[in-house]
PDB file of C-alpha atoms in Angstrom:
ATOM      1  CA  UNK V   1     124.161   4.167  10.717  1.00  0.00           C
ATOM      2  CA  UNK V   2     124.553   3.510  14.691  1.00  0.00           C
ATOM      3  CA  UNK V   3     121.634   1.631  16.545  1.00  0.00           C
ATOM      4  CA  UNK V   4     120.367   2.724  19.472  1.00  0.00           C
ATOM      5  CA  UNK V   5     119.723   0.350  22.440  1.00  0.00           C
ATOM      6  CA  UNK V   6     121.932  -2.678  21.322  1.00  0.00           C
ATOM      7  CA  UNK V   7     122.648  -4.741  24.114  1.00  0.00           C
ATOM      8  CA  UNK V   8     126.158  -5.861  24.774  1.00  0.00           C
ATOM      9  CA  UNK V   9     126.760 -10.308  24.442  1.00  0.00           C
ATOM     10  CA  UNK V  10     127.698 -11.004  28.103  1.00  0.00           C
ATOM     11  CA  UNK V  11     129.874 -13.339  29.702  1.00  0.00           C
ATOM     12  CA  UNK V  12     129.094 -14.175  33.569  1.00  0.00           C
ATOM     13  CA  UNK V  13     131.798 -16.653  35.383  1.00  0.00           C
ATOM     14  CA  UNK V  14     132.733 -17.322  38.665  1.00  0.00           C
ATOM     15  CA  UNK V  15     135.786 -15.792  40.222  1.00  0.00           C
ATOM     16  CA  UNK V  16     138.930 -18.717  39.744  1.00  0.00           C
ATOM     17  CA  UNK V  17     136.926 -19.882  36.355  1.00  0.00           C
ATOM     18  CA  UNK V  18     138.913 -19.446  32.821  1.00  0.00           C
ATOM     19  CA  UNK V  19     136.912 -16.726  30.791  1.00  0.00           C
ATOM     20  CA  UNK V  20     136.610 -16.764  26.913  1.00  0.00           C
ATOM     21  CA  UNK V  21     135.799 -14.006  24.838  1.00  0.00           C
ATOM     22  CA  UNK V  22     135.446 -13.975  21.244  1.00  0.00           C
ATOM     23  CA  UNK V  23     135.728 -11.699  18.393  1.00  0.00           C
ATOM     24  CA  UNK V  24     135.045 -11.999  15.074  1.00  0.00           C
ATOM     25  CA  UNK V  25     136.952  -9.477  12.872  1.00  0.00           C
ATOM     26  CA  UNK V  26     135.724  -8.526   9.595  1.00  0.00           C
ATOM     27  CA  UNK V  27     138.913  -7.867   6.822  1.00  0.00           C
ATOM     28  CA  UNK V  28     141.212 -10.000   5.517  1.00  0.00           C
ATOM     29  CA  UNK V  29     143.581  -8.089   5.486  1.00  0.00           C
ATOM     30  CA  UNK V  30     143.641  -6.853   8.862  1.00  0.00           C
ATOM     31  CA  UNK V  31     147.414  -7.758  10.540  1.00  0.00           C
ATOM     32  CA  UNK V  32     147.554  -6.155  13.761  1.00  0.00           C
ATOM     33  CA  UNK V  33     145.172  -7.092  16.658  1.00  0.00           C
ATOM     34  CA  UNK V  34     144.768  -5.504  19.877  1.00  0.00           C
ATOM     35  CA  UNK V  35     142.534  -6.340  22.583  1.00  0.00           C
ATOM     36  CA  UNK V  36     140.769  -3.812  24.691  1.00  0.00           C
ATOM     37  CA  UNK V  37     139.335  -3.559  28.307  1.00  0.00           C
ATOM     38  CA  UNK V  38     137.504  -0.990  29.107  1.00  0.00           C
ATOM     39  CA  UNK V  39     135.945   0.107  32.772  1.00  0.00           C
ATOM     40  CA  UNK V  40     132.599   1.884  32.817  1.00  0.00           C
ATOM     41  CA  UNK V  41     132.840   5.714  32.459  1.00  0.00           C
ATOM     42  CA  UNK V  42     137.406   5.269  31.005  1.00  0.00           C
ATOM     43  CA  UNK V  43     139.170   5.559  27.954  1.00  0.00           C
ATOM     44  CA  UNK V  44     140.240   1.622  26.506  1.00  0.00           C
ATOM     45  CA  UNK V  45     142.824   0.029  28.125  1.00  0.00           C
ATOM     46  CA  UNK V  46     145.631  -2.396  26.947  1.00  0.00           C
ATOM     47  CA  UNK V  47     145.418  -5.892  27.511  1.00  0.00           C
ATOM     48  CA  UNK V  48     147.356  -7.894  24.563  1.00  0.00           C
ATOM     49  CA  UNK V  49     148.234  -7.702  21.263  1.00  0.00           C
ATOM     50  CA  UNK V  50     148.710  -9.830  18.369  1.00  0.00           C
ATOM     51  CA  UNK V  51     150.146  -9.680  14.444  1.00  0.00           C
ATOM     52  CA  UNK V  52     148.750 -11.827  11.953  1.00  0.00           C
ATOM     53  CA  UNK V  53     151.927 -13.840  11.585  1.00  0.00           C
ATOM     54  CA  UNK V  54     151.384 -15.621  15.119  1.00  0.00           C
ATOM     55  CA  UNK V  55     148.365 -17.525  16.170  1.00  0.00           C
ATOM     56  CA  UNK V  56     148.748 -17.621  19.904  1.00  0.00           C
ATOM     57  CA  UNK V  57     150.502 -15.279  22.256  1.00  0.00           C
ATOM     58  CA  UNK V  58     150.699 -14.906  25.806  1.00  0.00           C
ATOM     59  CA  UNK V  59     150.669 -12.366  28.645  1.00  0.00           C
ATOM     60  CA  UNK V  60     149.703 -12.544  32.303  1.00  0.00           C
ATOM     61  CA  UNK V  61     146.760 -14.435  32.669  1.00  0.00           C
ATOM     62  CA  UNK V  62     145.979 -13.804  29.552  1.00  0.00           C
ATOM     63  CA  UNK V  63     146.040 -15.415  25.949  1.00  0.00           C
ATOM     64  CA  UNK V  64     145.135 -14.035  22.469  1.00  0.00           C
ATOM     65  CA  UNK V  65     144.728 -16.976  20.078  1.00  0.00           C
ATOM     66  CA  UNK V  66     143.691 -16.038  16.318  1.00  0.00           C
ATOM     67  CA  UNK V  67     142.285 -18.110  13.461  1.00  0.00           C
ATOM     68  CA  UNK V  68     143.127 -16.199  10.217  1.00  0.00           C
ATOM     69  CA  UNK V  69     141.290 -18.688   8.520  1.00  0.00           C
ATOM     70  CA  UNK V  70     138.151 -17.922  10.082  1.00  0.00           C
ATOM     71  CA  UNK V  71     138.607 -14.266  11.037  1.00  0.00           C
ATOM     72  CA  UNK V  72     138.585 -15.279  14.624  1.00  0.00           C
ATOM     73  CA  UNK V  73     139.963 -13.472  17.608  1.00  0.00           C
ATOM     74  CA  UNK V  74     139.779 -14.894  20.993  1.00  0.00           C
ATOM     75  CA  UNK V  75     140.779 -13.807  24.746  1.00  0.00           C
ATOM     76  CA  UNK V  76     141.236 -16.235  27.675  1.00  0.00           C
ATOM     77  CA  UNK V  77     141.843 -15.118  30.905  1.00  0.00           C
ATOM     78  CA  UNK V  78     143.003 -17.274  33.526  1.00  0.00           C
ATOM     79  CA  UNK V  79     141.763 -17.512  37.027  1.00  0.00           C
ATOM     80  CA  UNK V  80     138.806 -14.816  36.317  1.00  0.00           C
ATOM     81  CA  UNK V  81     139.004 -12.344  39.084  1.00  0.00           C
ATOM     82  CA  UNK V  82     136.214  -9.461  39.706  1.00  0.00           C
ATOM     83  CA  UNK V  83     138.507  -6.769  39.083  1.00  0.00           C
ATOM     84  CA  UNK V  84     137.941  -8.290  35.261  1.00  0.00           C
ATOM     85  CA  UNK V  85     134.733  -6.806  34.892  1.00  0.00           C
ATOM     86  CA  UNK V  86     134.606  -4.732  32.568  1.00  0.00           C
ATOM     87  CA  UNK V  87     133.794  -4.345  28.516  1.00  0.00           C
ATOM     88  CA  UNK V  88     136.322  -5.806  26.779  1.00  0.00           C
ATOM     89  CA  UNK V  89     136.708  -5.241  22.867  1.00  0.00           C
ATOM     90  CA  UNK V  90     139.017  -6.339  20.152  1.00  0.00           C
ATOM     91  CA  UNK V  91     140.231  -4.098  18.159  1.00  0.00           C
ATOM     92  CA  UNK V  92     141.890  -4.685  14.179  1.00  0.00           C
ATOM     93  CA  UNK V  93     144.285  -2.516  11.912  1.00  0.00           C
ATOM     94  CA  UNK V  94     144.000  -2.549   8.549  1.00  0.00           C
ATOM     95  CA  UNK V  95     147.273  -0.455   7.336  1.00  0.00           C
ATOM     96  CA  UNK V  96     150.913   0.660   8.702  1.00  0.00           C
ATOM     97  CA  UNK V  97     149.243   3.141  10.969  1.00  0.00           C
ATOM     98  CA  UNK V  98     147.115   2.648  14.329  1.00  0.00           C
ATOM     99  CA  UNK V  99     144.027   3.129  12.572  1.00  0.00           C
ATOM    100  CA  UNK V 100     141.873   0.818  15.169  1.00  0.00           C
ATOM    101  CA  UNK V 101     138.604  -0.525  14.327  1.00  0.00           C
ATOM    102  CA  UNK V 102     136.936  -2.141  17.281  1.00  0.00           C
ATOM    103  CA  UNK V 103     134.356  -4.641  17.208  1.00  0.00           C
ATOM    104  CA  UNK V 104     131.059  -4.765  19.215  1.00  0.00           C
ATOM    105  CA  UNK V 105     132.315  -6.101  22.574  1.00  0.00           C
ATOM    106  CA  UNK V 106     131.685  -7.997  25.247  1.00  0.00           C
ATOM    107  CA  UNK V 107     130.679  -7.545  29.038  1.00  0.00           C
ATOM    108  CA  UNK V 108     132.224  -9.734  31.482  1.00  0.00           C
ATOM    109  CA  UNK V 109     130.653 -10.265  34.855  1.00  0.00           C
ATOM    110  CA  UNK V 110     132.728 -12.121  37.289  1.00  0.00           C
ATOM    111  CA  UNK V 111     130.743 -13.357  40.916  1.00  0.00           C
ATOM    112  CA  UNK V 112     132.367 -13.612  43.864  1.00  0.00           C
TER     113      UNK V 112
ATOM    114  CA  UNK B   1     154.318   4.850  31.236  1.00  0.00           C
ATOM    115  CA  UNK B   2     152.799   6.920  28.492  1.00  0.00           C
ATOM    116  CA  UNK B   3     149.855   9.204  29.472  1.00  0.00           C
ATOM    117  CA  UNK B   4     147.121  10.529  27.292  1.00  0.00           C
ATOM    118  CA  UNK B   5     144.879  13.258  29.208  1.00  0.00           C
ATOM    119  CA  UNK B   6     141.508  14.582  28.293  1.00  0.00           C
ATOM    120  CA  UNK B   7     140.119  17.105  29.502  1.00  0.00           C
ATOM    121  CA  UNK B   8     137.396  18.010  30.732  1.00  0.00           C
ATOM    122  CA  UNK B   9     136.207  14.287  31.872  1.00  0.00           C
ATOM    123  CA  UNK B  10     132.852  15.475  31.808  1.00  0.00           C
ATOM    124  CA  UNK B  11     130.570  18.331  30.552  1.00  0.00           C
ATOM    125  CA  UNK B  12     127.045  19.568  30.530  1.00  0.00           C
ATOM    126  CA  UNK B  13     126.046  21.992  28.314  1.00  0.00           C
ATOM    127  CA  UNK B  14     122.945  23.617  26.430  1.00  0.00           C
ATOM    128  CA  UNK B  15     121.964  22.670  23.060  1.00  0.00           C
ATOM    129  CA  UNK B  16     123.099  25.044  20.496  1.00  0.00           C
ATOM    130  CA  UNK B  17     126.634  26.046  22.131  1.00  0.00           C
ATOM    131  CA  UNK B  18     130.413  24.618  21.546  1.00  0.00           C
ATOM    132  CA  UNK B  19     132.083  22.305  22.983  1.00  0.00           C
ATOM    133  CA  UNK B  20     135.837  22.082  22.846  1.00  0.00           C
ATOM    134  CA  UNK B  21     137.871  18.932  24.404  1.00  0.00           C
ATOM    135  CA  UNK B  22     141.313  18.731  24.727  1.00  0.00           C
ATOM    136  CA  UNK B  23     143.459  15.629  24.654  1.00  0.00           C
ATOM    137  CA  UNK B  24     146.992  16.180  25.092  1.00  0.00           C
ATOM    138  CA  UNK B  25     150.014  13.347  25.410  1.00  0.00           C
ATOM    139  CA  UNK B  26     151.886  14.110  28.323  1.00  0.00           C
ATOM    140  CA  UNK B  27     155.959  12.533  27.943  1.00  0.00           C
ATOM    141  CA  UNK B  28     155.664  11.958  24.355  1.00  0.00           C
ATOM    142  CA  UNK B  29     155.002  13.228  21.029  1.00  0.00           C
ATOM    143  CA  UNK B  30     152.070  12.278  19.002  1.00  0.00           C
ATOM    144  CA  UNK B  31     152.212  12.805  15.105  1.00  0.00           C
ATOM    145  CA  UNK B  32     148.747  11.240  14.969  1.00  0.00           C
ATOM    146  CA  UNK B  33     145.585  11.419  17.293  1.00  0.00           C
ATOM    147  CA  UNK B  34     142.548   9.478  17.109  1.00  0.00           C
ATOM    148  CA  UNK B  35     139.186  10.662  17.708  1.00  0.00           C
ATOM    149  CA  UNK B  36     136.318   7.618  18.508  1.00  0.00           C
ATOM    150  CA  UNK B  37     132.570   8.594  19.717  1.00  0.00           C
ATOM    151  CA  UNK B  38     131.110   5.842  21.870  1.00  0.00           C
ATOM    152  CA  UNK B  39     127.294   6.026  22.388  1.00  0.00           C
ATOM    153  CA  UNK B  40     125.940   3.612  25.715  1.00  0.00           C
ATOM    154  CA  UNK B  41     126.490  -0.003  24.964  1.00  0.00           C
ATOM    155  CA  UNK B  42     128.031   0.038  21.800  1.00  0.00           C
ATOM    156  CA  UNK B  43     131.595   0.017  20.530  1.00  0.00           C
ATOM    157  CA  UNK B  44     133.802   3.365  19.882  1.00  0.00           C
ATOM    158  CA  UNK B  45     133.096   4.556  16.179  1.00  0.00           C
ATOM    159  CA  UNK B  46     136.341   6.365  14.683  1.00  0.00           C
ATOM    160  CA  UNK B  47     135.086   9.624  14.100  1.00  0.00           C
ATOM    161  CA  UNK B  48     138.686  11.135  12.474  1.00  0.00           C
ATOM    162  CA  UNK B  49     142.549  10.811  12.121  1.00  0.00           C
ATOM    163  CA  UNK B  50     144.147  13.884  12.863  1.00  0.00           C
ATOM    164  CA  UNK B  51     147.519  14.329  11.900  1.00  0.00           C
ATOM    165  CA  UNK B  52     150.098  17.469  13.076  1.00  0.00           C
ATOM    166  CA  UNK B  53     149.892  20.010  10.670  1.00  0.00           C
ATOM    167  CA  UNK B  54     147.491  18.797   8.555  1.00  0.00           C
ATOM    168  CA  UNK B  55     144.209  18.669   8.311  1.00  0.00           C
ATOM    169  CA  UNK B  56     142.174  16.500   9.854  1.00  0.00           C
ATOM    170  CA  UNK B  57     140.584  12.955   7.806  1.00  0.00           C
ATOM    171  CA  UNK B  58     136.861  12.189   8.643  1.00  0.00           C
ATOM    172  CA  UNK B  59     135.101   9.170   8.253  1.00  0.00           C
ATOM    173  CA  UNK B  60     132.275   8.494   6.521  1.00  0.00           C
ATOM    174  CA  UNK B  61     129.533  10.534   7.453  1.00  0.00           C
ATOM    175  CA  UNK B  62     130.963  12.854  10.454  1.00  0.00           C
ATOM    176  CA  UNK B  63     130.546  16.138   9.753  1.00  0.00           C
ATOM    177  CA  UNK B  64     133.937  18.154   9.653  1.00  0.00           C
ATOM    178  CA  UNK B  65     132.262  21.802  10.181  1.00  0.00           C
ATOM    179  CA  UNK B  66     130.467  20.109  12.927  1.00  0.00           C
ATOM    180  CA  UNK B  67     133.203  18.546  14.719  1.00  0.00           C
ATOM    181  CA  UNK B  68     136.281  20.679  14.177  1.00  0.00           C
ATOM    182  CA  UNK B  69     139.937  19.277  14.932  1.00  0.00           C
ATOM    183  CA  UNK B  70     142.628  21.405  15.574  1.00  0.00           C
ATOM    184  CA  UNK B  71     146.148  19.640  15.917  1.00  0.00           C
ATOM    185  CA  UNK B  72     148.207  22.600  16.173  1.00  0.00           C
ATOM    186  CA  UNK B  73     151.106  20.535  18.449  1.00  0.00           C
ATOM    187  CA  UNK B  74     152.643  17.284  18.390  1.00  0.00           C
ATOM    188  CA  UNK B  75     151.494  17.379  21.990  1.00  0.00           C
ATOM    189  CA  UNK B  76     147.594  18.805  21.856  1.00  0.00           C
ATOM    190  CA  UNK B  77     144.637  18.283  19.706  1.00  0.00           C
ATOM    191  CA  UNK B  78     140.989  19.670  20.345  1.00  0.00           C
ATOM    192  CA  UNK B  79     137.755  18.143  19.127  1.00  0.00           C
ATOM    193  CA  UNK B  80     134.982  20.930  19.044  1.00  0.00           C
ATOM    194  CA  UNK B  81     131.559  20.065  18.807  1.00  0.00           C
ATOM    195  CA  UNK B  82     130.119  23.070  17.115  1.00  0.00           C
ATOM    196  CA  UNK B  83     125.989  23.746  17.745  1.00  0.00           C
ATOM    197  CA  UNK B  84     125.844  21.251  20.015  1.00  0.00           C
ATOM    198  CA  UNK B  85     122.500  19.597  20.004  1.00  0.00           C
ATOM    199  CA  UNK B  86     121.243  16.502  22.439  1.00  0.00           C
ATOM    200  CA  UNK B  87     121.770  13.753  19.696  1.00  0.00           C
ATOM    201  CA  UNK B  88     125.783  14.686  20.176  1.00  0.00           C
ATOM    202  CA  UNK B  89     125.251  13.296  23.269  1.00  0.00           C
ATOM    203  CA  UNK B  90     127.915  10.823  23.712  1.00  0.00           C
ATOM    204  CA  UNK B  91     131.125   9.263  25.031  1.00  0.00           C
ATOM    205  CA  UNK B  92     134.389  10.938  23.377  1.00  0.00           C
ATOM    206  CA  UNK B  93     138.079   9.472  23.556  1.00  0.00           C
ATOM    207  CA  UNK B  94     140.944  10.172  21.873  1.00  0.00           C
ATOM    208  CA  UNK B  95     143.902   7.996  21.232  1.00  0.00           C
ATOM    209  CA  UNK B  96     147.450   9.359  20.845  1.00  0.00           C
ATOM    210  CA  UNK B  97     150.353   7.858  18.676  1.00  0.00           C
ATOM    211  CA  UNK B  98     153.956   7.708  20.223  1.00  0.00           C
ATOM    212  CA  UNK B  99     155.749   8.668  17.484  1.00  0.00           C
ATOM    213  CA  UNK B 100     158.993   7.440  19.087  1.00  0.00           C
ATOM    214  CA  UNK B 101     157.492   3.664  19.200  1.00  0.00           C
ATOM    215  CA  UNK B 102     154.539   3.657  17.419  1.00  0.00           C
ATOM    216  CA  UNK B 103     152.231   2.111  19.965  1.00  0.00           C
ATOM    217  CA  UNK B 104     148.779   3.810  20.848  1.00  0.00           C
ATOM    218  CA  UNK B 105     147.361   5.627  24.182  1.00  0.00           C
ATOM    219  CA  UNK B 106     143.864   6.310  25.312  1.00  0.00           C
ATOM    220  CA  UNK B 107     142.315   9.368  26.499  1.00  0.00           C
ATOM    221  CA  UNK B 108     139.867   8.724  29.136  1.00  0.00           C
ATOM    222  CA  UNK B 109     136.950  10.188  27.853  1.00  0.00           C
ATOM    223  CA  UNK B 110     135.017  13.052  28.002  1.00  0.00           C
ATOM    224  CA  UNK B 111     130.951  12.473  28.932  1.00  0.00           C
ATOM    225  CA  UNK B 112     129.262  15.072  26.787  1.00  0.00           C
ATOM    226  CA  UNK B 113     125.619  15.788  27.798  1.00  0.00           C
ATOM    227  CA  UNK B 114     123.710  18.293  25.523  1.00  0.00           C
ATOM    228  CA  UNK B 115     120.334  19.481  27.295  1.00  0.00           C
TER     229      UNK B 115
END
């Protein structure tokens, strides 16, 4: 069942630092990753995505590396500014569909 | 781009009444719609998959006579939470499907609060 009172990991950089986040996803057979920010009180919202059959891809300040051998998802963001902070979640898909199962995320604090 | 919106963003109500939330994709159609429940701090849990036309699929342990889905368009489903009580108490968000490109939408949540 769901626990009550978990506390988030959290990440705190400076503003103009690199961030890291990292996921680690839990099937195999998962071949479609997305990851997630989310702002306190909204819906998810897009950041980057990724299929199994690449292990780095890049957006705007940001870059989704995975290690399939390891089940590990990460997110780097470039230049960390404080309209980053947020929650930011990966999320994995286990079939054809968009079926997402998101992972426990992470809370980014970014100082000025 | 595509919009997903859910409605209401926010509701009080007392325990033992419904609930109905709406999450409807605005300049596309949406075969499939998601429905996650996100208590404070933790990660959205997939509550069911609801398809057009079809009934609903639940996950593991959520209730389907407590949380009724009703996909009636490929533009509109509704999540009711039936007999609310305070434990329902959560963060809601639905997810749409573009059927025309498969990629995935948000809602952006509906804050329920049973007293």
């Amino acid at each position: 069942g769901e626990s009550v009172g978990l506390h988030l990991p959290t990440l705190s950089v400076q503003e103009g630092d690199n961030s890291i986040i990292n996921c680690a996803y839990s099937n195999s057979a998962s071949d479609y990753f997305i990851w997630y920010k989310q702002e306190s009180g909204k819906g998810p919202q897009f950041i980057i995505d990724i299929r199994s059959n690449m292990d780095k891809r890049q957006g705007q300040r940001v870059t989704v590396l995975l290690n399939k051998t390891v089940k590990h998802l990460s997110l780097q963001i470039a230049a960390t500014q404080p309209g980053d902070s947020a929650v930011y979640f990966c999320a994995e898909n286990k079939g054809n569909n968009n079926d997402m199962r998101f992972g426990a995320g992470t809370r980014l604090t970014v100082k000025p | 781009g595509a919009v997903v919106s859910q409605h209401p963003s926010r509701v009080i109500c007392k325990s033992g009444t419904s609930v109905k939330i709406e999450c409807r994709s605005l300049d596309f159609q949406a075969t499939t719609m998601f429905w996650y429940r996100q208590f404070p701090k933790q990660s959205l849990m997939l509550m069911a998959t609801s398809n057009e036309g079809s009934k609903a699929t639940y996950e593991q342990g959520v209730e389907k006579d407590k949380f009724l889905i009703n996909h009636a368009s490929l533009t509109l489903s509704t999540l009711t939470v039936t007999s609310a009580h305070p434990e329902d108490s959560s963060f809601y968000i639905c997810s749409a499907e573009d059927r025309g490109n498969e990629k995935l939408f948000f809602g952006s949540g509906t804050q329920l609060s049973v007293l």
